[in-house]
Amino acid sequence: MKKDNQDKGDGVMRLKGKVAIVTGAGSGLGKTIAQKLAAEGAKVALADISMENAQKAAEEIQKTGGEAAAFLADITSEEQIQKMFAEVEREFGGIDLLYNNAGVSPVGTVETTTYQDFQKVLAIDLYSVFLGCKHVIPYLRKRGGGVIINTAGTFGIKPIPNKVGYSCAKAGVISLTRSVAIDMAKDNIRCNAICPGFVDTPLNKDFVGEERENFLKTYQPMDLKVQADDIANMAVFLACEEARAVTGQPVVVDGGTEACLYY
C-alpha cells in the first residue's frame, strides 16, 4: 500500500503542488533536503553529477509516496544547467523553487592552495550558484514568482584557518544571495542562503574525531550535533509562504558557532 506524504502535524503539506529542484541531491545534505521538501508535498527534481545516486534517492522518495525524478547535471556547466531546467519543466510543468546545494569543502591556506584548486572550489561553490540563479529566474517568473535557496556557510561569514577557498566562495554566495534578492524582489522572487556549521554529512568526513570534538567544545555553545535534518527544516520554512517576508538573508544554523568565532 502506498504511504501518504508526511506533513507538519496538522494535515497541511506546506509545499503541495510546488516543483522544487535540489542540486547535489544524490547524497548527504542535498538528499535530506529533497526528502523533506517531498514530505511537505513538493514535486522534487533531484539533480546530481551521479545519475545513479540521484536515481536511488528519487526512488527512496517515491517509496514513501512522494513525487520525485532524477536528473543528471554537472552544475559547473552552464549548458548542463540550462538543459536540466528545461527537462524539469517538461517533466513537472514548471519550477517554483531552486535549492543550490552542491558543493565541496577543501582545506588549505593561501600558500598551500594552488591557483587551479582555488578556481575549482569557486567554480563549484560560487559560480555554479550564479548560473543556477541566473537561469532559473525566467522559469520562476513564469510562475508569478518563486524561491531560491543557496547553501552558504558559517565560514563565509567568519573564516577559520585552513579554509581559504571555501570561505571565499561562501562569502561570495552570501553577497550573491543578497544581490539576487534585491534585484528580483519586483518579480516576487525571494532568495536566501542557509549557513550550516559542522553538519554530519559526507562533505565533512575529513573533520572527525578529536579535532572535531575540540573545535565544537570551543566554538559551539550548544551541546548537540547539527544534523542534515536541521538544515532541511530551515529550507522548508524558507521555501513556504510562512517566510514570505524573508529575503536576502544568510540564515545561520550552526548551534551558535558563528556567534563564538573570533577569527
mmCIF file of C-alpha atoms in Angstrom, residues 6-134:
data_model
loop_
_atom_site.group_PDB
_atom_site.id
_atom_site.type_symbol
_atom_site.label_atom_id
_atom_site.label_comp_id
_atom_site.label_asym_id
_atom_site.label_seq_id
_atom_site.Cartn_x
_atom_site.Cartn_y
_atom_site.Cartn_z
ATOM 1 C CA GLN A 6 4.175 13.196 5.730
ATOM 2 C CA ASP A 7 3.090 16.615 6.939
ATOM 3 C CA LYS A 8 3.928 19.005 9.714
ATOM 4 C CA GLY A 9 1.392 17.513 12.090
ATOM 5 C CA ASP A 10 -1.792 19.418 11.237
ATOM 6 C CA GLY A 11 -2.642 17.669 7.990
ATOM 7 C CA VAL A 12 -1.364 20.518 5.811
ATOM 8 C CA MET A 13 1.547 19.968 3.449
ATOM 9 C CA ARG A 14 3.115 23.395 3.084
ATOM 10 C CA LEU A 15 4.589 22.848 -0.379
ATOM 11 C CA LYS A 16 1.827 20.845 -2.002
ATOM 12 C CA GLY A 17 1.814 21.343 -5.775
ATOM 13 C CA LYS A 18 5.159 23.157 -5.852
ATOM 14 C CA VAL A 19 8.034 21.982 -8.039
ATOM 15 C CA ALA A 20 11.449 22.046 -6.369
ATOM 16 C CA ILE A 21 14.934 21.388 -7.729
ATOM 17 C CA VAL A 22 17.750 20.380 -5.383
ATOM 18 C CA THR A 23 21.308 20.156 -6.701
ATOM 19 C CA GLY A 24 23.734 17.680 -5.207
ATOM 20 C CA ALA A 25 20.672 15.695 -4.163
ATOM 21 C CA GLY A 26 22.113 12.232 -4.646
ATOM 22 C CA SER A 27 23.627 12.071 -1.167
ATOM 23 C CA GLY A 28 24.292 13.924 2.065
ATOM 24 C CA LEU A 29 22.613 17.217 2.823
ATOM 25 C CA GLY A 30 21.006 17.560 -0.604
ATOM 26 C CA LYS A 31 19.342 14.179 -0.317
ATOM 27 C CA THR A 32 17.900 15.021 3.095
ATOM 28 C CA ILE A 33 16.615 18.375 1.836
ATOM 29 C CA ALA A 34 14.963 16.698 -1.151
ATOM 30 C CA GLN A 35 13.268 14.183 1.145
ATOM 31 C CA LYS A 36 11.990 16.911 3.445
ATOM 32 C CA LEU A 37 10.608 19.008 0.581
ATOM 33 C CA ALA A 38 8.856 15.948 -0.834
ATOM 34 C CA ALA A 39 7.375 15.156 2.574
ATOM 35 C CA GLU A 40 5.822 18.623 2.507
ATOM 36 C CA GLY A 41 4.137 17.870 -0.819
ATOM 37 C CA ALA A 42 6.625 19.262 -3.333
ATOM 38 C CA LYS A 43 7.402 17.513 -6.592
ATOM 39 C CA VAL A 44 11.166 17.208 -6.351
ATOM 40 C CA ALA A 45 13.761 17.127 -9.112
ATOM 41 C CA LEU A 46 16.956 15.606 -7.735
ATOM 42 C CA ALA A 47 19.929 16.858 -9.754
ATOM 43 C CA ASP A 48 23.347 15.319 -9.314
ATOM 44 C CA ILE A 49 26.571 14.655 -11.179
ATOM 45 C CA SER A 50 25.936 10.964 -10.402
ATOM 46 C CA MET A 51 22.752 9.801 -12.107
ATOM 47 C CA GLU A 52 22.946 6.550 -10.157
ATOM 48 C CA ASN A 53 22.909 8.348 -6.808
ATOM 49 C CA ALA A 54 20.146 10.720 -7.910
ATOM 50 C CA GLN A 55 18.011 7.831 -9.138
ATOM 51 C CA LYS A 56 18.414 5.888 -5.895
ATOM 52 C CA ALA A 57 17.499 8.959 -3.838
ATOM 53 C CA ALA A 58 14.459 9.642 -6.037
ATOM 54 C CA GLU A 59 13.292 6.052 -5.656
ATOM 55 C CA GLU A 60 13.511 6.363 -1.864
ATOM 56 C CA ILE A 61 11.178 9.358 -2.019
ATOM 57 C CA GLN A 62 8.797 7.540 -4.351
ATOM 58 C CA LYS A 63 8.595 4.597 -1.947
ATOM 59 C CA THR A 64 7.253 6.919 0.767
ATOM 60 C CA GLY A 65 4.553 8.278 -1.546
ATOM 61 C CA GLY A 66 6.421 11.341 -2.737
ATOM 62 C CA GLU A 67 6.795 12.524 -6.309
ATOM 63 C CA ALA A 68 10.394 12.751 -7.479
ATOM 64 C CA ALA A 69 12.585 12.330 -10.534
ATOM 65 C CA ALA A 70 16.340 12.187 -11.100
ATOM 66 C CA PHE A 71 18.263 14.484 -13.429
ATOM 67 C CA LEU A 72 21.902 14.410 -14.487
ATOM 68 C CA ALA A 73 23.745 17.716 -14.205
ATOM 69 C CA ASP A 74 27.279 18.969 -13.724
ATOM 70 C CA ILE A 75 26.465 22.247 -12.020
ATOM 71 C CA THR A 76 29.726 23.833 -13.231
ATOM 72 C CA SER A 77 28.469 23.553 -16.819
ATOM 73 C CA GLU A 78 26.172 26.356 -17.956
ATOM 74 C CA GLU A 79 24.908 24.187 -20.810
ATOM 75 C CA GLN A 80 24.009 21.297 -18.493
ATOM 76 C CA ILE A 81 22.243 23.577 -16.017
ATOM 77 C CA GLN A 82 20.119 25.078 -18.787
ATOM 78 C CA LYS A 83 19.332 21.629 -20.161
ATOM 79 C CA MET A 84 18.367 20.323 -16.720
ATOM 80 C CA PHE A 85 15.972 23.218 -16.049
ATOM 81 C CA ALA A 86 14.265 22.633 -19.398
ATOM 82 C CA GLU A 87 13.930 18.915 -18.639
ATOM 83 C CA VAL A 88 12.425 19.615 -15.221
ATOM 84 C CA GLU A 89 9.859 21.953 -16.739
ATOM 85 C CA ARG A 90 8.887 19.290 -19.276
ATOM 86 C CA GLU A 91 8.607 16.657 -16.544
ATOM 87 C CA PHE A 92 6.705 18.656 -13.924
ATOM 88 C CA GLY A 93 5.205 21.596 -15.817
ATOM 89 C CA GLY A 94 7.226 24.377 -14.221
ATOM 90 C CA ILE A 95 9.682 25.344 -11.478
ATOM 91 C CA ASP A 96 8.842 27.077 -8.173
ATOM 92 C CA LEU A 97 11.960 26.524 -6.084
ATOM 93 C CA LEU A 98 15.670 26.051 -6.667
ATOM 94 C CA TYR A 99 17.941 24.889 -3.877
ATOM 95 C CA ASN A 100 21.585 25.387 -4.907
ATOM 96 C CA ASN A 101 23.201 22.872 -2.598
ATOM 97 C CA ALA A 102 26.019 21.071 -4.434
ATOM 98 C CA GLY A 103 29.472 21.978 -3.197
ATOM 99 C CA VAL A 104 32.896 20.965 -1.927
ATOM 100 C CA SER A 105 34.813 21.858 1.225
ATOM 101 C CA PRO A 106 38.574 21.611 0.628
ATOM 102 C CA VAL A 107 41.239 22.546 3.153
ATOM 103 C CA GLY A 108 44.202 24.809 2.506
ATOM 104 C CA THR A 109 45.747 28.190 3.251
ATOM 105 C CA VAL A 110 46.512 30.897 0.694
ATOM 106 C CA GLU A 111 50.053 29.443 0.493
ATOM 107 C CA THR A 112 49.177 25.764 0.177
ATOM 108 C CA THR A 113 46.200 26.184 -2.168
ATOM 109 C CA THR A 114 47.124 26.135 -5.846
ATOM 110 C CA TYR A 115 45.510 28.576 -8.246
ATOM 111 C CA GLN A 116 43.888 25.635 -10.021
ATOM 112 C CA ASP A 117 42.391 24.328 -6.769
ATOM 113 C CA PHE A 118 41.175 27.812 -5.862
ATOM 114 C CA GLN A 119 39.493 28.124 -9.258
ATOM 115 C CA LYS A 120 37.895 24.705 -8.796
ATOM 116 C CA VAL A 121 36.262 25.490 -5.449
ATOM 117 C CA LEU A 122 34.996 28.822 -6.778
ATOM 118 C CA ALA A 123 33.566 27.073 -9.838
ATOM 119 C CA ILE A 124 31.691 24.510 -7.752
ATOM 120 C CA ASP A 125 30.732 26.539 -4.686
ATOM 121 C CA LEU A 126 30.145 30.007 -6.181
ATOM 122 C CA TYR A 127 29.995 30.189 -9.976
ATOM 123 C CA SER A 128 27.532 27.292 -10.135
ATOM 124 C CA VAL A 129 25.232 29.168 -7.754
ATOM 125 C CA PHE A 130 25.386 32.207 -10.036
ATOM 126 C CA LEU A 131 24.495 30.023 -13.026
ATOM 127 C CA GLY A 132 21.630 28.379 -11.165
ATOM 128 C CA CYS A 133 20.178 31.703 -10.041
ATOM 129 C CA LYS A 134 20.611 33.307 -13.457
#
